[in-house]
Short mmCIF file of C-alpha atoms in Angstrom, two decimals:
data_model
loop_
_atom_site.label_atom_id
_atom_site.label_comp_id
_atom_site.label_asym_id
_atom_site.label_seq_id
_atom_site.Cartn_x
_atom_site.Cartn_y
_atom_site.Cartn_z
CA MET A 1 -112.28 2.36 162.66
CA ARG A 2 -110.50 -0.71 161.28
CA VAL A 3 -112.40 -4.00 161.15
CA LEU A 4 -111.31 -7.51 160.19
CA ILE A 5 -114.04 -9.85 158.93
CA ALA A 6 -113.27 -13.57 158.68
CA ASP A 7 -116.01 -15.64 157.00
CA ASP A 8 -115.76 -18.48 154.47
CA HIS A 9 -119.04 -17.53 152.78
CA GLU A 10 -118.00 -14.99 150.14
CA LEU A 11 -121.44 -13.43 149.66
CA ILE A 12 -121.95 -12.89 153.40
CA ARG A 13 -118.40 -11.60 153.82
CA ASP A 14 -118.76 -9.10 150.99
CA THR A 15 -122.19 -7.98 152.18
CA LEU A 16 -121.01 -7.30 155.73
CA ALA A 17 -117.94 -5.49 154.41
CA ALA A 18 -120.09 -3.33 152.12
CA TYR A 19 -122.41 -2.40 154.99
CA LEU A 20 -119.49 -1.29 157.15
CA GLU A 21 -117.53 0.45 154.39
CA ASN A 22 -120.62 2.45 153.44
CA ASP A 23 -120.71 3.67 157.02
CA GLY A 24 -117.07 4.80 157.05
CA PHE A 25 -115.24 1.73 158.37
CA THR A 26 -111.98 0.42 156.89
CA VAL A 27 -112.53 -3.30 156.32
CA THR A 28 -110.14 -6.18 155.67
CA SER A 29 -111.67 -9.56 154.78
CA CYS A 30 -110.48 -13.15 154.76
CA LYS A 31 -111.95 -16.63 154.44
CA ASP A 32 -110.71 -18.69 157.40
CA LEU A 33 -109.22 -18.50 160.89
CA ASP A 34 -105.61 -19.23 159.92
CA GLU A 35 -105.64 -16.38 157.43
CA ALA A 36 -107.23 -14.09 160.02
CA ILE A 37 -104.54 -14.90 162.58
CA HIS A 38 -101.81 -14.30 159.98
CA ILE A 39 -103.34 -10.92 159.14
CA VAL A 40 -103.52 -9.72 162.74
CA LYS A 41 -99.91 -10.75 163.30
CA THR A 42 -98.62 -8.88 160.24
CA SER A 43 -101.01 -5.93 159.80
CA PRO A 44 -101.75 -2.71 161.68
CA LEU A 45 -103.95 -3.03 164.72
CA PHE A 46 -107.63 -3.63 164.12
CA ASP A 47 -110.24 -2.03 166.34
CA VAL A 48 -112.64 -4.99 166.05
CA ILE A 49 -112.29 -8.56 164.76
CA LEU A 50 -115.39 -10.42 163.52
CA LEU A 51 -115.12 -14.22 163.33
CA ASP A 52 -117.69 -16.48 161.67
CA TYR A 53 -118.61 -19.25 164.09
CA THR A 54 -118.67 -22.05 161.49
CA MET A 55 -115.78 -21.17 159.14
CA PRO A 56 -112.77 -23.49 158.68
CA GLY A 57 -110.39 -23.49 161.63
CA MET A 58 -112.87 -22.35 164.25
CA ASN A 59 -113.71 -25.75 165.79
CA GLY A 60 -116.50 -24.21 167.79
CA LEU A 61 -115.13 -21.55 170.10
CA GLU A 62 -111.59 -22.92 170.07
CA GLY A 63 -110.94 -20.47 167.23
CA LEU A 64 -112.01 -17.61 169.47
CA ARG A 65 -109.48 -18.72 172.07
CA ARG A 66 -106.73 -18.94 169.44
CA MET A 67 -107.48 -15.46 168.17
CA ARG A 68 -107.54 -14.08 171.71
CA ASN A 69 -104.07 -15.53 172.26
CA ASP A 70 -102.72 -14.07 169.01
CA GLY A 71 -104.76 -10.90 168.72
CA ASN A 72 -103.11 -8.74 171.39
CA ASP A 73 -106.38 -8.25 173.30
CA ARG A 74 -108.22 -6.78 170.33
CA PRO A 75 -112.01 -6.94 170.78
CA ILE A 76 -113.42 -10.04 169.07
CA ALA A 77 -117.04 -10.72 168.18
CA ILE A 78 -118.57 -13.93 166.89
CA ILE A 79 -120.86 -13.62 163.86
CA SER A 80 -123.36 -16.33 162.99
CA GLY A 81 -126.31 -16.99 160.75
CA THR A 82 -127.77 -19.47 163.21
CA ALA A 83 -128.33 -16.94 166.02
CA SER A 84 -127.99 -19.63 168.69
CA LYS A 85 -128.42 -18.39 172.23
CA ALA A 86 -126.31 -21.28 173.56
CA VAL A 87 -123.41 -20.32 171.29
CA ALA A 88 -123.76 -16.68 172.30
CA ASP A 89 -123.68 -17.60 175.99
CA ASP A 90 -120.60 -19.77 175.48
CA ALA A 91 -118.89 -17.05 173.42
CA LEU A 92 -119.42 -14.53 176.20
CA LYS A 93 -117.94 -16.94 178.75
CA ALA A 94 -114.97 -17.57 176.42
CA GLY A 95 -114.15 -13.86 176.25
CA ALA A 96 -115.96 -12.60 173.15
CA LYS A 97 -116.90 -8.93 173.25
CA GLY A 98 -119.94 -9.48 171.09
CA PHE A 99 -122.24 -11.87 169.27
CA ILE A 100 -123.63 -10.51 166.02
CA PRO A 101 -126.36 -12.32 164.06
CA LYS A 102 -125.76 -11.97 160.32
CA THR A 103 -129.36 -10.87 159.91
CA LEU A 104 -128.87 -7.56 161.75
CA PRO A 105 -129.95 -4.49 159.76
CA ALA A 106 -127.00 -2.56 158.31
CA LYS A 107 -127.32 0.37 160.71
CA THR A 108 -127.57 -1.92 163.74
CA LEU A 109 -124.50 -3.82 162.55
CA SER A 110 -122.50 -0.60 162.32
CA ASN A 111 -123.64 0.53 165.74
CA ALA A 112 -122.79 -2.87 167.23
CA VAL A 113 -119.25 -2.76 165.80
CA ARG A 114 -118.74 0.81 167.07
CA PHE A 115 -120.01 -0.26 170.49
CA ILE A 116 -117.55 -3.16 170.61
CA GLY A 117 -114.73 -0.95 169.34
CA ALA A 118 -115.42 1.46 172.18
CA GLY A 119 -114.71 -1.30 174.70
CA GLU A 120 -118.28 -2.35 175.38
CA THR A 121 -119.90 -5.78 175.02
CA TYR A 122 -122.69 -6.28 172.48
CA PHE A 123 -125.23 -9.10 172.60
CA PRO A 124 -128.68 -8.41 171.05
CA HIS A 125 -131.18 -8.34 173.89
CA SER A 126 -134.17 -9.59 171.90
CA PHE A 127 -132.30 -12.55 170.45
CA MET A 128 -130.70 -13.53 173.75
CA GLN A 129 -134.19 -13.91 175.22
CA ASP A 130 -135.62 -15.93 172.32
CA ALA A 131 -134.36 -19.48 171.91
CA GLU A 132 -137.64 -21.04 170.94
CA CYS A 133 -136.40 -22.12 167.52
CA GLU A 134 -133.16 -23.76 168.65
CA ASN A 135 -134.45 -27.33 168.53
CA ALA A 136 -136.83 -26.91 165.58
CA PRO A 137 -134.30 -27.94 162.90
CA ASN A 138 -134.26 -31.43 164.41
CA GLN A 139 -138.01 -31.69 163.85
CA MET A 140 -138.02 -31.35 160.06
CA THR A 141 -139.98 -33.92 158.06
CA PRO A 142 -138.37 -35.69 155.07
CA ARG A 143 -140.50 -33.57 152.71
CA GLU A 144 -139.44 -30.35 154.46
CA ARG A 145 -135.84 -31.44 154.10
CA GLN A 146 -136.37 -31.92 150.34
CA VAL A 147 -137.84 -28.44 150.08
CA LEU A 148 -134.97 -27.00 152.11
CA ILE A 149 -132.47 -28.61 149.72
CA GLY A 150 -134.28 -26.91 146.86
CA ILE A 151 -134.14 -23.57 148.65
CA CYS A 152 -130.41 -23.99 149.27
CA ASP A 153 -129.96 -24.76 145.57
CA GLY A 154 -131.64 -21.45 144.72
CA LYS A 155 -134.71 -23.05 143.16
CA SER A 156 -138.12 -21.41 142.99
CA ASN A 157 -141.22 -22.96 144.53
CA LYS A 158 -142.35 -24.01 141.06
CA GLU A 159 -139.04 -25.75 140.34
CA ILE A 160 -139.11 -27.55 143.69
CA ALA A 161 -142.70 -28.66 143.00
CA ILE A 162 -141.70 -30.10 139.61
CA ASP A 163 -138.70 -31.90 141.11
CA HIS A 164 -140.84 -33.72 143.67
CA ASP A 165 -144.15 -34.00 141.79
CA LEU A 166 -145.92 -31.62 144.17
CA GLN A 167 -148.37 -28.78 143.79
CA GLU A 168 -146.73 -25.36 144.02
CA VAL A 169 -149.13 -24.38 146.81
CA THR A 170 -147.93 -27.40 148.79
CA VAL A 171 -144.33 -26.24 148.45
CA LYS A 172 -145.35 -22.76 149.60
CA LEU A 173 -146.83 -24.27 152.76
CA HIS A 174 -143.67 -26.27 153.41
CA VAL A 175 -141.56 -23.14 152.94
CA LYS A 176 -143.71 -21.24 155.43
CA THR A 177 -143.35 -24.05 157.98
CA LEU A 178 -139.60 -24.27 157.40
CA LEU A 179 -139.11 -20.56 157.97
CA LYS A 180 -140.95 -20.83 161.26
CA LYS A 181 -139.04 -23.94 162.40
CA LEU A 182 -135.67 -22.45 161.51
CA GLY A 183 -136.49 -19.00 162.86
CA ALA A 184 -135.66 -17.62 159.40
CA LYS A 185 -136.88 -14.30 158.07
CA ASN A 186 -136.80 -15.36 154.41
CA ARG A 187 -135.54 -18.05 152.03
CA THR A 188 -131.99 -16.69 151.95
CA HIS A 189 -131.85 -16.68 155.73
CA ALA A 190 -133.16 -20.26 155.78
CA ALA A 191 -130.38 -21.36 153.41
CA MET A 192 -127.82 -19.59 155.60
CA ILE A 193 -129.09 -21.34 158.72
CA ALA A 194 -129.09 -24.72 156.98
CA ARG A 195 -125.48 -24.18 155.95
CA ASP A 196 -124.30 -23.00 159.38
CA LEU A 197 -126.09 -25.84 161.20
CA GLN A 198 -124.92 -28.36 158.56
CA LEU A 199 -128.48 -29.63 158.20
CA LEU A 200 -128.04 -30.98 154.67
#
């Protein structure tokens, strides 16, 4: 099965490609919507196209509509680190065949892509029912925002504590609260959400 992944975040793009290639998929990758459209116009047919919701050129779901016009009815799924139910709902209405959170386990990701390639529609049931964290990013305190900046910069709790003259245990508590507010599974996921939601 041939898959096109378009995502401007190189680490995420390479990770998703590695997951799929390890499971037997043939993967082509690119970094923005214009490049993705060029590829589908000049390359052999893809079975599934995965588009990052926040990459350059997307302009929300306008990029999905552009790809649908140029993609010869190939199945398209939106991928996102924010896992927003509202975006997923809108993507479905706009003709997406799937919405794939970037935090899916590798095996689930492969199964989702196969499902979409077989002509089905994939939207994770558990995530579609859970939107409780959607408004939490707007409720961050100034201190939590400082800690989040440190996380996004790849700093340890100790380094963040030194930067802001805090106790390391205090930073740990802020990190725990941030993960809950953002609906993040870990620090890397929190940084991904912050980037996709343009919180910083």
